[in-house]
mmCIF file of C-alpha atoms in Angstrom:
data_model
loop_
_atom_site.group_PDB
_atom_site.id
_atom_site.type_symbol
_atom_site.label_atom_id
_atom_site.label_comp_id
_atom_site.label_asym_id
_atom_site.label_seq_id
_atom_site.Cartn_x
_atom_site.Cartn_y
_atom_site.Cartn_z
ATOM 1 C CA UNK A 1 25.245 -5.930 -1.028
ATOM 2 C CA UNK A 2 21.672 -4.937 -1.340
ATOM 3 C CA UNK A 3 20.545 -1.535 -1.706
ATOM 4 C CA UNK A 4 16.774 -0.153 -0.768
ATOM 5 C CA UNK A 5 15.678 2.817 0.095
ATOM 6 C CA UNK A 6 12.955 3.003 2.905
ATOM 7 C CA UNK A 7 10.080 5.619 3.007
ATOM 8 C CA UNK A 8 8.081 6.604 5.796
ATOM 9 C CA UNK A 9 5.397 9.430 5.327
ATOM 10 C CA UNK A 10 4.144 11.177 8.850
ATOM 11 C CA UNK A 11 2.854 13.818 10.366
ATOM 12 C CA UNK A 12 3.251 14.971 14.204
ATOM 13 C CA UNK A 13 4.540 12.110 15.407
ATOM 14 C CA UNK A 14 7.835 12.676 16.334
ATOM 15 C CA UNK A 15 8.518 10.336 18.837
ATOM 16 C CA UNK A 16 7.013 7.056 16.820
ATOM 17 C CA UNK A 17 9.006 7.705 13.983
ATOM 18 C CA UNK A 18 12.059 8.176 15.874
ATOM 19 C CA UNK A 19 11.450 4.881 17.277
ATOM 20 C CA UNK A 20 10.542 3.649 13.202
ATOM 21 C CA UNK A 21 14.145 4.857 12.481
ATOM 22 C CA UNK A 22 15.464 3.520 15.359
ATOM 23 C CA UNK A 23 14.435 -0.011 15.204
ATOM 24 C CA UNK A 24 15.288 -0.203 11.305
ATOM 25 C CA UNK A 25 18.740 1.008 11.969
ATOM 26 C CA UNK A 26 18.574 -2.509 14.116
ATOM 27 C CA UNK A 27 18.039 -4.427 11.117
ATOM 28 C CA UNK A 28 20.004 -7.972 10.682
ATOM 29 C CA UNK A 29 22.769 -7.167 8.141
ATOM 30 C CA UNK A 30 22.400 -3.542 7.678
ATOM 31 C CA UNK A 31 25.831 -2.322 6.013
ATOM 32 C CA UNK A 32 27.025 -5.712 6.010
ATOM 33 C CA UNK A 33 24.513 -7.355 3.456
ATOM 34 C CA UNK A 34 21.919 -4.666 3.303
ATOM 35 C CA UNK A 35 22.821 -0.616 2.578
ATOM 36 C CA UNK A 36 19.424 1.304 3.490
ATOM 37 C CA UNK A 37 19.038 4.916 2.491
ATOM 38 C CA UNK A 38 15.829 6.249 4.397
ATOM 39 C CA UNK A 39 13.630 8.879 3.104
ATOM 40 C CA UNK A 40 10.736 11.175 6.152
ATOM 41 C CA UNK A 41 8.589 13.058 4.398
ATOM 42 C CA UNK A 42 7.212 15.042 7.191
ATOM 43 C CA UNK A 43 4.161 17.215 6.580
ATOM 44 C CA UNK A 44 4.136 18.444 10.374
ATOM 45 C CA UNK A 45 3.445 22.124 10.877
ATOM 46 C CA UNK A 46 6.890 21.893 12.286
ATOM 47 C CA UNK A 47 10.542 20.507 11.378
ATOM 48 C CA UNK A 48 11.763 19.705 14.408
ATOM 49 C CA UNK A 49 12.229 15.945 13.794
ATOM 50 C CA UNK A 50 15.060 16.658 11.736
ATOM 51 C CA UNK A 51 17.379 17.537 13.837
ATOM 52 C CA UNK A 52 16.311 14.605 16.065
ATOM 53 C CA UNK A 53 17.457 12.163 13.124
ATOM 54 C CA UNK A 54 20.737 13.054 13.004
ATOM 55 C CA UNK A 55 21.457 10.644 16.152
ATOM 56 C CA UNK A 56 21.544 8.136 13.404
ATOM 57 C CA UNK A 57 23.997 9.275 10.950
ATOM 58 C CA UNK A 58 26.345 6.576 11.462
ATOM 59 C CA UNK A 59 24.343 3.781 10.848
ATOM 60 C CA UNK A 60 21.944 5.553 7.880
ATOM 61 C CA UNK A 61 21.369 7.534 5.141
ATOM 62 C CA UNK A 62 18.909 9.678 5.609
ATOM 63 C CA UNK A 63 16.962 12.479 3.127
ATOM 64 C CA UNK A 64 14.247 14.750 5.114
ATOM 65 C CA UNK A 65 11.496 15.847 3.406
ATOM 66 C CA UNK A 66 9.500 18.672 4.638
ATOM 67 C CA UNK A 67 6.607 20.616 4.075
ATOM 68 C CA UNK A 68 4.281 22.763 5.980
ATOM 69 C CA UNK A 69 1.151 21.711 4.399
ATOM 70 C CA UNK A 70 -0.281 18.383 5.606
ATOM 71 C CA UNK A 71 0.281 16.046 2.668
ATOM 72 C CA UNK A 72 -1.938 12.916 1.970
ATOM 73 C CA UNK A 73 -0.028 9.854 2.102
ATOM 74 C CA UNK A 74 -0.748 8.914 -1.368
ATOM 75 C CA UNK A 75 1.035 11.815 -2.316
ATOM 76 C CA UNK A 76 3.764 11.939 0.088
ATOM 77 C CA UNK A 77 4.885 8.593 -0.865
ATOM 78 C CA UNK A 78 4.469 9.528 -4.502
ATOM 79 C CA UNK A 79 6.926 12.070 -3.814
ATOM 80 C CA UNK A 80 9.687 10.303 -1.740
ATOM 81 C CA UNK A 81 9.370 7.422 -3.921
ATOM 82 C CA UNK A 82 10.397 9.798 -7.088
ATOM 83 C CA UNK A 83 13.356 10.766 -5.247
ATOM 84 C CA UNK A 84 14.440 7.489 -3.569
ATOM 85 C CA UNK A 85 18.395 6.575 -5.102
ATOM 86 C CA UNK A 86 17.645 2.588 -5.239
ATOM 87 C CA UNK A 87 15.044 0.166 -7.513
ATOM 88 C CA UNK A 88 14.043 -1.383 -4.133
ATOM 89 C CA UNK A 89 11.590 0.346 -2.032
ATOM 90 C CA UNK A 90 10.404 -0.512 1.539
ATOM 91 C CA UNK A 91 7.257 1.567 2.280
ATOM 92 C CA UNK A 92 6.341 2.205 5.914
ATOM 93 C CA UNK A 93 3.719 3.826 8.126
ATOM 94 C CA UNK A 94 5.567 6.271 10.667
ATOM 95 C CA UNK A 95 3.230 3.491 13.596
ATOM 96 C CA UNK A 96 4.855 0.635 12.111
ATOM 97 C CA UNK A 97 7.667 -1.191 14.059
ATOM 98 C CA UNK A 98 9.985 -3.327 12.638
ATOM 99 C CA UNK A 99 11.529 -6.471 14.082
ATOM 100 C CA UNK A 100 15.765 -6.557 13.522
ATOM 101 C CA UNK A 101 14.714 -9.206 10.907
ATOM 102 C CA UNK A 102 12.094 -7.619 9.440
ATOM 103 C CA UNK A 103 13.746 -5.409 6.370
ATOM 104 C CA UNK A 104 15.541 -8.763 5.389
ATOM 105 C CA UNK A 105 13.136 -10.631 5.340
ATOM 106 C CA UNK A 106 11.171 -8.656 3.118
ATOM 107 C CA UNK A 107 13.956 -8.524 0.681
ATOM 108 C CA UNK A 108 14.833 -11.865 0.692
ATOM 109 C CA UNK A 109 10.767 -12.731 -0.325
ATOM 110 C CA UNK A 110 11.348 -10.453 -3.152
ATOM 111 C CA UNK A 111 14.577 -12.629 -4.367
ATOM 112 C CA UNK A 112 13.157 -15.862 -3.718
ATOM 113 C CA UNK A 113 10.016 -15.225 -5.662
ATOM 114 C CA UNK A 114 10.671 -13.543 -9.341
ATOM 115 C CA UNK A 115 7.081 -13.072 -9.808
ATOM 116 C CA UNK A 116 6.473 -10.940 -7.384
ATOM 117 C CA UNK A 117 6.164 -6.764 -8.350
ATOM 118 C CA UNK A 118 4.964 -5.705 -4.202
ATOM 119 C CA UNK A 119 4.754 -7.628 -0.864
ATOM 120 C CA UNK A 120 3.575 -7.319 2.662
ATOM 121 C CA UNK A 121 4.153 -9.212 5.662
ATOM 122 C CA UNK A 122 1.992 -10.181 8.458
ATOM 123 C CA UNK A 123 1.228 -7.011 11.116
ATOM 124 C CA UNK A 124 -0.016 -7.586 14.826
ATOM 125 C CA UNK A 125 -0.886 -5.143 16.976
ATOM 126 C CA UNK A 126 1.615 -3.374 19.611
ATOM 127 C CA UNK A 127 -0.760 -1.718 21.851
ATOM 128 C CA UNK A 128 -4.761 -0.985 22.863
ATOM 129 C CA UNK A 129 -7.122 -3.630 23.402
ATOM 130 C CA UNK A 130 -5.956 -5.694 20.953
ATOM 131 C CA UNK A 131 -2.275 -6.027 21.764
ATOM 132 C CA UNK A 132 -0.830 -9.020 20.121
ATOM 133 C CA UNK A 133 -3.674 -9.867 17.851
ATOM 134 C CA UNK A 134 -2.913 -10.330 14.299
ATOM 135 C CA UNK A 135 -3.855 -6.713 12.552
ATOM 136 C CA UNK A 136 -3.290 -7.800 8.792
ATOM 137 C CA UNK A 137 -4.533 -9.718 6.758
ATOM 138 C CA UNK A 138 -7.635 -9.798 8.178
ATOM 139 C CA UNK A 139 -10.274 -12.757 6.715
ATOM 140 C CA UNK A 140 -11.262 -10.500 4.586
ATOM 141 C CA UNK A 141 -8.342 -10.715 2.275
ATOM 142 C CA UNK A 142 -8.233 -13.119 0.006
ATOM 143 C CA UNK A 143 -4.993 -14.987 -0.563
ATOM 144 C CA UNK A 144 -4.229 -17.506 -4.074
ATOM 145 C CA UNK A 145 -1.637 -19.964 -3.759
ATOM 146 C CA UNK A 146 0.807 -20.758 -7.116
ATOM 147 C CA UNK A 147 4.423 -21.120 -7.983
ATOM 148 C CA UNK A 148 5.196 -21.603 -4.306
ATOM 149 C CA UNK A 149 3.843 -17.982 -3.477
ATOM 150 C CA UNK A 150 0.865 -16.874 -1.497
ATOM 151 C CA UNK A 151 -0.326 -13.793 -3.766
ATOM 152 C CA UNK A 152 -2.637 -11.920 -2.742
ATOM 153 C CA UNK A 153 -5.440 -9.453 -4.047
ATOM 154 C CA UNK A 154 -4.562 -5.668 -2.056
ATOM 155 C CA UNK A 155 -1.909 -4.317 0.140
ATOM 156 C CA UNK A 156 -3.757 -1.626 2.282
ATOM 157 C CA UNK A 157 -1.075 0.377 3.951
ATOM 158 C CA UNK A 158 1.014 -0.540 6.918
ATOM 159 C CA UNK A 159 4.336 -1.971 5.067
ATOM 160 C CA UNK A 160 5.238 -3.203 1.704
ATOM 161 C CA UNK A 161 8.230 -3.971 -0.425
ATOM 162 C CA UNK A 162 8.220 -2.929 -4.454
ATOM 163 C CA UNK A 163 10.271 -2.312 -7.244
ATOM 164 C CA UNK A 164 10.082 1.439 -8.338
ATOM 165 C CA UNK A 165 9.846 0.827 -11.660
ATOM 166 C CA UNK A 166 6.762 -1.215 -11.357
ATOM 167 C CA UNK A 167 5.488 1.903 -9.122
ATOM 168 C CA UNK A 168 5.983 4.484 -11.647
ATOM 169 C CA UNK A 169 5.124 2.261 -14.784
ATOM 170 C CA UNK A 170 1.683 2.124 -13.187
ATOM 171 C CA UNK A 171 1.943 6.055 -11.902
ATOM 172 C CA UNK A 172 1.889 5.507 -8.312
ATOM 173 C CA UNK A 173 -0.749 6.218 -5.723
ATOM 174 C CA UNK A 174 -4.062 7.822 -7.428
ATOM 175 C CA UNK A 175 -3.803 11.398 -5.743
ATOM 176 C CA UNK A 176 -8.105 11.844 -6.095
ATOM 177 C CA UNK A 177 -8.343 9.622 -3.458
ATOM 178 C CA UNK A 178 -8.033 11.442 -0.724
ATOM 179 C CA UNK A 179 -8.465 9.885 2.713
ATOM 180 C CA UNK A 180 -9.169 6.400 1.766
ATOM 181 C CA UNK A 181 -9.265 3.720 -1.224
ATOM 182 C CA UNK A 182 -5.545 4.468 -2.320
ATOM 183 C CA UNK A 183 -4.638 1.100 -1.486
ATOM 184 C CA UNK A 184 -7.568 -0.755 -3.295
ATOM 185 C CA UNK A 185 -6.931 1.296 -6.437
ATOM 186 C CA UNK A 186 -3.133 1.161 -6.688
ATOM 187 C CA UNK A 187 -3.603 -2.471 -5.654
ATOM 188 C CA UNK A 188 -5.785 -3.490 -9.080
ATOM 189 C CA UNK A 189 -3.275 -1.422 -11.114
ATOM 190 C CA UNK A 190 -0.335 -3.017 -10.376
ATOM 191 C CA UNK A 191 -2.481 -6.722 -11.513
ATOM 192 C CA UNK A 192 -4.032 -4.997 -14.426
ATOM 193 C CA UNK A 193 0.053 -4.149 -15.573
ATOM 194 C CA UNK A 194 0.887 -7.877 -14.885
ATOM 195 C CA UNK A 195 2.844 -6.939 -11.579
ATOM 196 C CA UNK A 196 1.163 -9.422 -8.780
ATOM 197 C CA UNK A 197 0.964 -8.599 -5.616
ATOM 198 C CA UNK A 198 2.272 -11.491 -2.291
ATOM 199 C CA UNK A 199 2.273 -11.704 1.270
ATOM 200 C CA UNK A 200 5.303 -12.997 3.187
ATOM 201 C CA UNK A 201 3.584 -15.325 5.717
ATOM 202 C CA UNK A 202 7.000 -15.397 7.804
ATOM 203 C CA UNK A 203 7.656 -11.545 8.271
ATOM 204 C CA UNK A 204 6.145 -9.624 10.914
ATOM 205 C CA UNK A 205 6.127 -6.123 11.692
ATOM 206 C CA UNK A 206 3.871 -4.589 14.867
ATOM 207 C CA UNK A 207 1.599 -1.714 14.279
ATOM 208 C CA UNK A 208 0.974 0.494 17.306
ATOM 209 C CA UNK A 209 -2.398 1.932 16.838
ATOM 210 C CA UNK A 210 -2.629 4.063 19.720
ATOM 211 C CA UNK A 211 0.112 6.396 18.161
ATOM 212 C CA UNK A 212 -1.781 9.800 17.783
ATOM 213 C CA UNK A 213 -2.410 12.028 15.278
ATOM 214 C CA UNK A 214 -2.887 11.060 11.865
ATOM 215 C CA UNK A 215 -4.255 12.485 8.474
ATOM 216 C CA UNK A 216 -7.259 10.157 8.416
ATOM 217 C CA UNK A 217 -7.827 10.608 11.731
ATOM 218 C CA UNK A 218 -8.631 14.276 11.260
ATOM 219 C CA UNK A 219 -11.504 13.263 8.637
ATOM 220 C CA UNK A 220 -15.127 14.282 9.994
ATOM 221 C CA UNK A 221 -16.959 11.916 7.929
ATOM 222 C CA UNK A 222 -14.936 8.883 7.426
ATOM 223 C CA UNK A 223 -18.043 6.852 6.539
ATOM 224 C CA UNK A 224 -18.458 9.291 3.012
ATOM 225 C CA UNK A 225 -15.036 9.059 2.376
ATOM 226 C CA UNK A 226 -15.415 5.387 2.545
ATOM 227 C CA UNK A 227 -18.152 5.253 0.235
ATOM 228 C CA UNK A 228 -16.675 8.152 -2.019
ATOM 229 C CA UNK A 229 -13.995 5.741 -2.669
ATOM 230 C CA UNK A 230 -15.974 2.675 -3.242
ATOM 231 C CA UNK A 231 -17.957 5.023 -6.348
ATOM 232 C CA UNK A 232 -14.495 5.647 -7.376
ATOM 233 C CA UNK A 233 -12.943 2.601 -8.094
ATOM 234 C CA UNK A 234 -16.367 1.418 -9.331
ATOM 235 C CA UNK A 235 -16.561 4.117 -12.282
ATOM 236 C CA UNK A 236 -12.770 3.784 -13.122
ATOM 237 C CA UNK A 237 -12.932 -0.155 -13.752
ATOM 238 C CA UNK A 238 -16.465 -0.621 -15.229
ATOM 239 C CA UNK A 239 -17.455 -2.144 -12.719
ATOM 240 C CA UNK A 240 -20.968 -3.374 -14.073
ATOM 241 C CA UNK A 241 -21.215 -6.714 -14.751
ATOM 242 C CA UNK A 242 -21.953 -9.036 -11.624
ATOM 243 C CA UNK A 243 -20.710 -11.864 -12.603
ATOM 244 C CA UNK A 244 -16.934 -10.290 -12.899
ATOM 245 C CA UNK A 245 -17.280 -8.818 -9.316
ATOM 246 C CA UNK A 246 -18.728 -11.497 -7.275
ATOM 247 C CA UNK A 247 -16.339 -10.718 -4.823
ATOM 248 C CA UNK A 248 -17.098 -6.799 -4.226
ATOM 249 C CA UNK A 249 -20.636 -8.303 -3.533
ATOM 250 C CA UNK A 250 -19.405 -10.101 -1.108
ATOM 251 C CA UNK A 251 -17.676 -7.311 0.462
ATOM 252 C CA UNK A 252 -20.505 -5.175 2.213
ATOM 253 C CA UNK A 253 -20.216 -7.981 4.569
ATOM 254 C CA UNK A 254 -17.326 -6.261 6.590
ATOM 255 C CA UNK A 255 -19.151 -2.866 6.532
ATOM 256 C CA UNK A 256 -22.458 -4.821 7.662
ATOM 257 C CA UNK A 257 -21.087 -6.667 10.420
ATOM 258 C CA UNK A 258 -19.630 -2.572 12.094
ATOM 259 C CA UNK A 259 -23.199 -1.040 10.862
ATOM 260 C CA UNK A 260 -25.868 -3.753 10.913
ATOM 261 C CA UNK A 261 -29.518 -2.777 9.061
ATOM 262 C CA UNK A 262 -28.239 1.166 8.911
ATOM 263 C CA UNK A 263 -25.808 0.217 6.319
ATOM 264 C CA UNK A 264 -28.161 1.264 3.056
ATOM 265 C CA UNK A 265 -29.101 4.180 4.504
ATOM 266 C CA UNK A 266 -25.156 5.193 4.848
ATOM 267 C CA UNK A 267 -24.636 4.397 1.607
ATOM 268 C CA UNK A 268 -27.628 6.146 0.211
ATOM 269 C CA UNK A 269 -26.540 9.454 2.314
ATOM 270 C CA UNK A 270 -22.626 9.014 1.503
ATOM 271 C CA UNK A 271 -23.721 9.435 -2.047
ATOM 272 C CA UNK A 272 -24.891 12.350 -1.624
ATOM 273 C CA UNK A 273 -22.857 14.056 -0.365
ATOM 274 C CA UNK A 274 -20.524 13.158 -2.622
ATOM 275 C CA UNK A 275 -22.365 14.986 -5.353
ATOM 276 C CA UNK A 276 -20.247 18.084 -4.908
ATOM 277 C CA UNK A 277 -16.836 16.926 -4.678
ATOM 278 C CA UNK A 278 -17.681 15.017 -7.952
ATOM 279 C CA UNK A 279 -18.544 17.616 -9.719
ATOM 280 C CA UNK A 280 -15.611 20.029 -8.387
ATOM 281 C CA UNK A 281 -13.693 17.128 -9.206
ATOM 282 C CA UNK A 282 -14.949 15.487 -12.340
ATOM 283 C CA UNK A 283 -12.181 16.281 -15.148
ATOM 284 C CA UNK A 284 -9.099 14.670 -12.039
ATOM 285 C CA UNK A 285 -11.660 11.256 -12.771
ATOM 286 C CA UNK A 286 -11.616 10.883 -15.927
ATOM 287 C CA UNK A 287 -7.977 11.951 -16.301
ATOM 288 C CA UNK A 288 -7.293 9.353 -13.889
ATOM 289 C CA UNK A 289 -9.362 6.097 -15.311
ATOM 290 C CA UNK A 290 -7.332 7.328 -18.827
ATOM 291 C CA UNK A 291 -4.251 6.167 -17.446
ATOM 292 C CA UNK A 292 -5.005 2.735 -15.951
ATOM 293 C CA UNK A 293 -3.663 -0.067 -16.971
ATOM 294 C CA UNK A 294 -5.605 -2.564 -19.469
ATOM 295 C CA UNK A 295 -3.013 -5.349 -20.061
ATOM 296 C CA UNK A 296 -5.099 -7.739 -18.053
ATOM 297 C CA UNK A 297 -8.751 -6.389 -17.315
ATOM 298 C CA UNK A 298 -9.098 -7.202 -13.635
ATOM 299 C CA UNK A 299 -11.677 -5.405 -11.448
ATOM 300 C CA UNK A 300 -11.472 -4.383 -7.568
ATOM 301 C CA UNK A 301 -11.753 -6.956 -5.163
ATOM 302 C CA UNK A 302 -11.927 -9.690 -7.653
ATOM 303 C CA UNK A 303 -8.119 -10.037 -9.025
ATOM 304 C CA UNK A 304 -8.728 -14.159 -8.409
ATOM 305 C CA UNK A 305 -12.108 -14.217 -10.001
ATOM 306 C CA UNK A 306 -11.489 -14.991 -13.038
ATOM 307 C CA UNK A 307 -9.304 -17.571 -12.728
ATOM 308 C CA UNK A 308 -7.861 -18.108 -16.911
ATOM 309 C CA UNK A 309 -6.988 -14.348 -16.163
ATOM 310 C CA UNK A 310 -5.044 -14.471 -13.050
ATOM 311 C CA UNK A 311 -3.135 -17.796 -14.324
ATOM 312 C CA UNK A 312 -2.291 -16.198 -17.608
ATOM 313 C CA UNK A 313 -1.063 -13.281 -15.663
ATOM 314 C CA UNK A 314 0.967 -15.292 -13.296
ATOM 315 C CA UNK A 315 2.437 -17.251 -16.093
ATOM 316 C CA UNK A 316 3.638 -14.195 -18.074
ATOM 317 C CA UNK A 317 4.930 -12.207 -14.836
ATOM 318 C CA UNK A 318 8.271 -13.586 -14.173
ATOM 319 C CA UNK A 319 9.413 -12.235 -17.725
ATOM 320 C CA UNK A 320 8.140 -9.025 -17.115
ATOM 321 C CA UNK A 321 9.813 -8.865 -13.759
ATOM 322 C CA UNK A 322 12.828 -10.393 -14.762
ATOM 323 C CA UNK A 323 14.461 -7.280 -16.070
ATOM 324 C CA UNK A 324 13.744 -5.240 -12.262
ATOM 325 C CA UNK A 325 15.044 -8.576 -10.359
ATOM 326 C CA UNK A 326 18.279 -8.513 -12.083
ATOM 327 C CA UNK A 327 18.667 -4.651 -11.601
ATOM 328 C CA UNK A 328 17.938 -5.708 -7.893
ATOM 329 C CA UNK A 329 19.679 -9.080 -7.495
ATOM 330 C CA UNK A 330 21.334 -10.510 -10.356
ATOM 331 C CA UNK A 331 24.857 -9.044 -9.461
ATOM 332 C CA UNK A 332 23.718 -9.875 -5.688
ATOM 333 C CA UNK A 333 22.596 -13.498 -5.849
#
């Protein structure tokens, strides 16, 4: 029997993560192969979900988590992750929908691949204009193939599998970034620890994008945050020398093709306005690019740059994981 416990931050939406509960408590083998303990950590002004979730007591354990005061995601799954029972962690996005094979097939990725410290799967769409259209990855992400795994570079939100351990070893989700870059940062820490990151090409989950409300939504200048983040992740990883970041070059391309010839001038206002929270700010920085990892010294976008570095870290990985996979699956398997 294998036990995970299953997160899913939100934050007035009542109704889609009802239906998240509901379609996990579908899952193929649940409390016949697979004991799930879930964990909502609700930051709506309200608690009325929990008293909703009870309809599923039979089938799960569930811990609510509430608080009054909307709660970033970085931080709310910082939290629930701290309290989660098992070493297994699914981590989902109250829009996410699951397929009744979904949860299984995330965990049996993790056991068939030993070098593997956090997953995804593939997402498609569930409603709007794009309805059945694949949502991640996108061509943007960058995928390197080894050891019969597709690893890949970031996991940017949505769903992923991980071993809590790994999570806390690297301290979980940088809480000084606020509205966006989370994933890109706590992406290149788990690779600078030696814990690689994979997709599961064969797992699919359905992300309904139409489902309202939502912390980032409530952002008036998403474009600043955007850029805030970028500065961020910059400063905290040296990122200075070109030829190590050939990739993040490349990367304006996605922002050029939404923004066309405006794009320096965004940039060049984002940073300004950035001045201020910087400052109020500045001693959260450099307490935070203290503590990141420097075991291998990989920079943002470019994890598979370098490729003696990503080898040697690939090579050395299923030691260091070894220990978490048996906790997991050695008494299992």
């Amino acid at each position: 029997m294998i036990n995970v416990s299953v997160i899913i931050p939100t934050y007035k939406r009542t109704q889609e993560t009802l239906k998240c509960v509901d379609l996990l408590s579908k899952s193929t083998g649940l409390n016949e192969d697979l004991l799930m303990e879930i964990l909502v950590f609700d930051s709506s002004p309200t608690s009325e979900l929990e008293a909703m979730l009870n309809r599923f007591d039979e089938m799960l354990k569930i811990n609510y988590l509430h608080t009054a005061d909307q709660t970033l995601p970085g931080r709310a799954r910082n939290i629930a992750v701290e309290k989660a029972s098992n070493e297994l962690i699914i981590s989902l996005d109250s829009d996410i929908e699951f397929k009744r094979e979904t949860a299984q097939g995330l965990i049996s990725f993790m056991r068939n691949h030993p070098r593997v410290a956090r997953a995804t799967g593939v997402t498609k769409f569930s409603s709007g204009e794009k309805k059945g259209k694949k949502d991640r990855p996108t061509k943007w992400d960058r995928i390197y193939r080894k050891y019969d795994t597709n690893f890949i570079e970031g996991i940017y939100g949505r769903y992923e599998i991980f071993y809590k351990t790994a999570f806390q070893n690297i301290n979980g989700y940088d809480e000084i970034f606020e509205f966006c870059g989370e994933g890109t940062d706590i992406s290149v820490r788990f690779w600078r620890d030696g814990y690689p990151l994979a997709i599961a090409k064969d797992v699919l989950a359905y992300h309904n994008s139409e489902a309202p409300e939502s912390l980032r939504r409530s952002v008036s200048d998403k474009m600043q945050k955007m850029y805030l983040s970028l500065f961020l992740v910059a400063y905290k990883y040296d990122v200075t020398d070109i030829n190590k970041s050939l990739n993040f070059v490349y990367s304006h391309r996605e922002r050029e093709k939404a923004y066309g010839d405006t794009l320096e001038f965004h940039s060049v206002v984002s940073a300004a306005k950035s001045f201020e929270w910087i400052r109020n700010n500045y001693v959260e920085i450099e307490k935070s690019k203290k503590k990141i990892p420097n075991l291998f010294d990989f920079k943002p976008f470019d994890v598979f740059t370098d490729e003696y570095l990503i080898n040697e870290c690939l090579e050395k990985s299923k030691n260091k994981l070894n220990p978490l996979w048996e906790r997991v699956f050695g008494e299992n398997s």
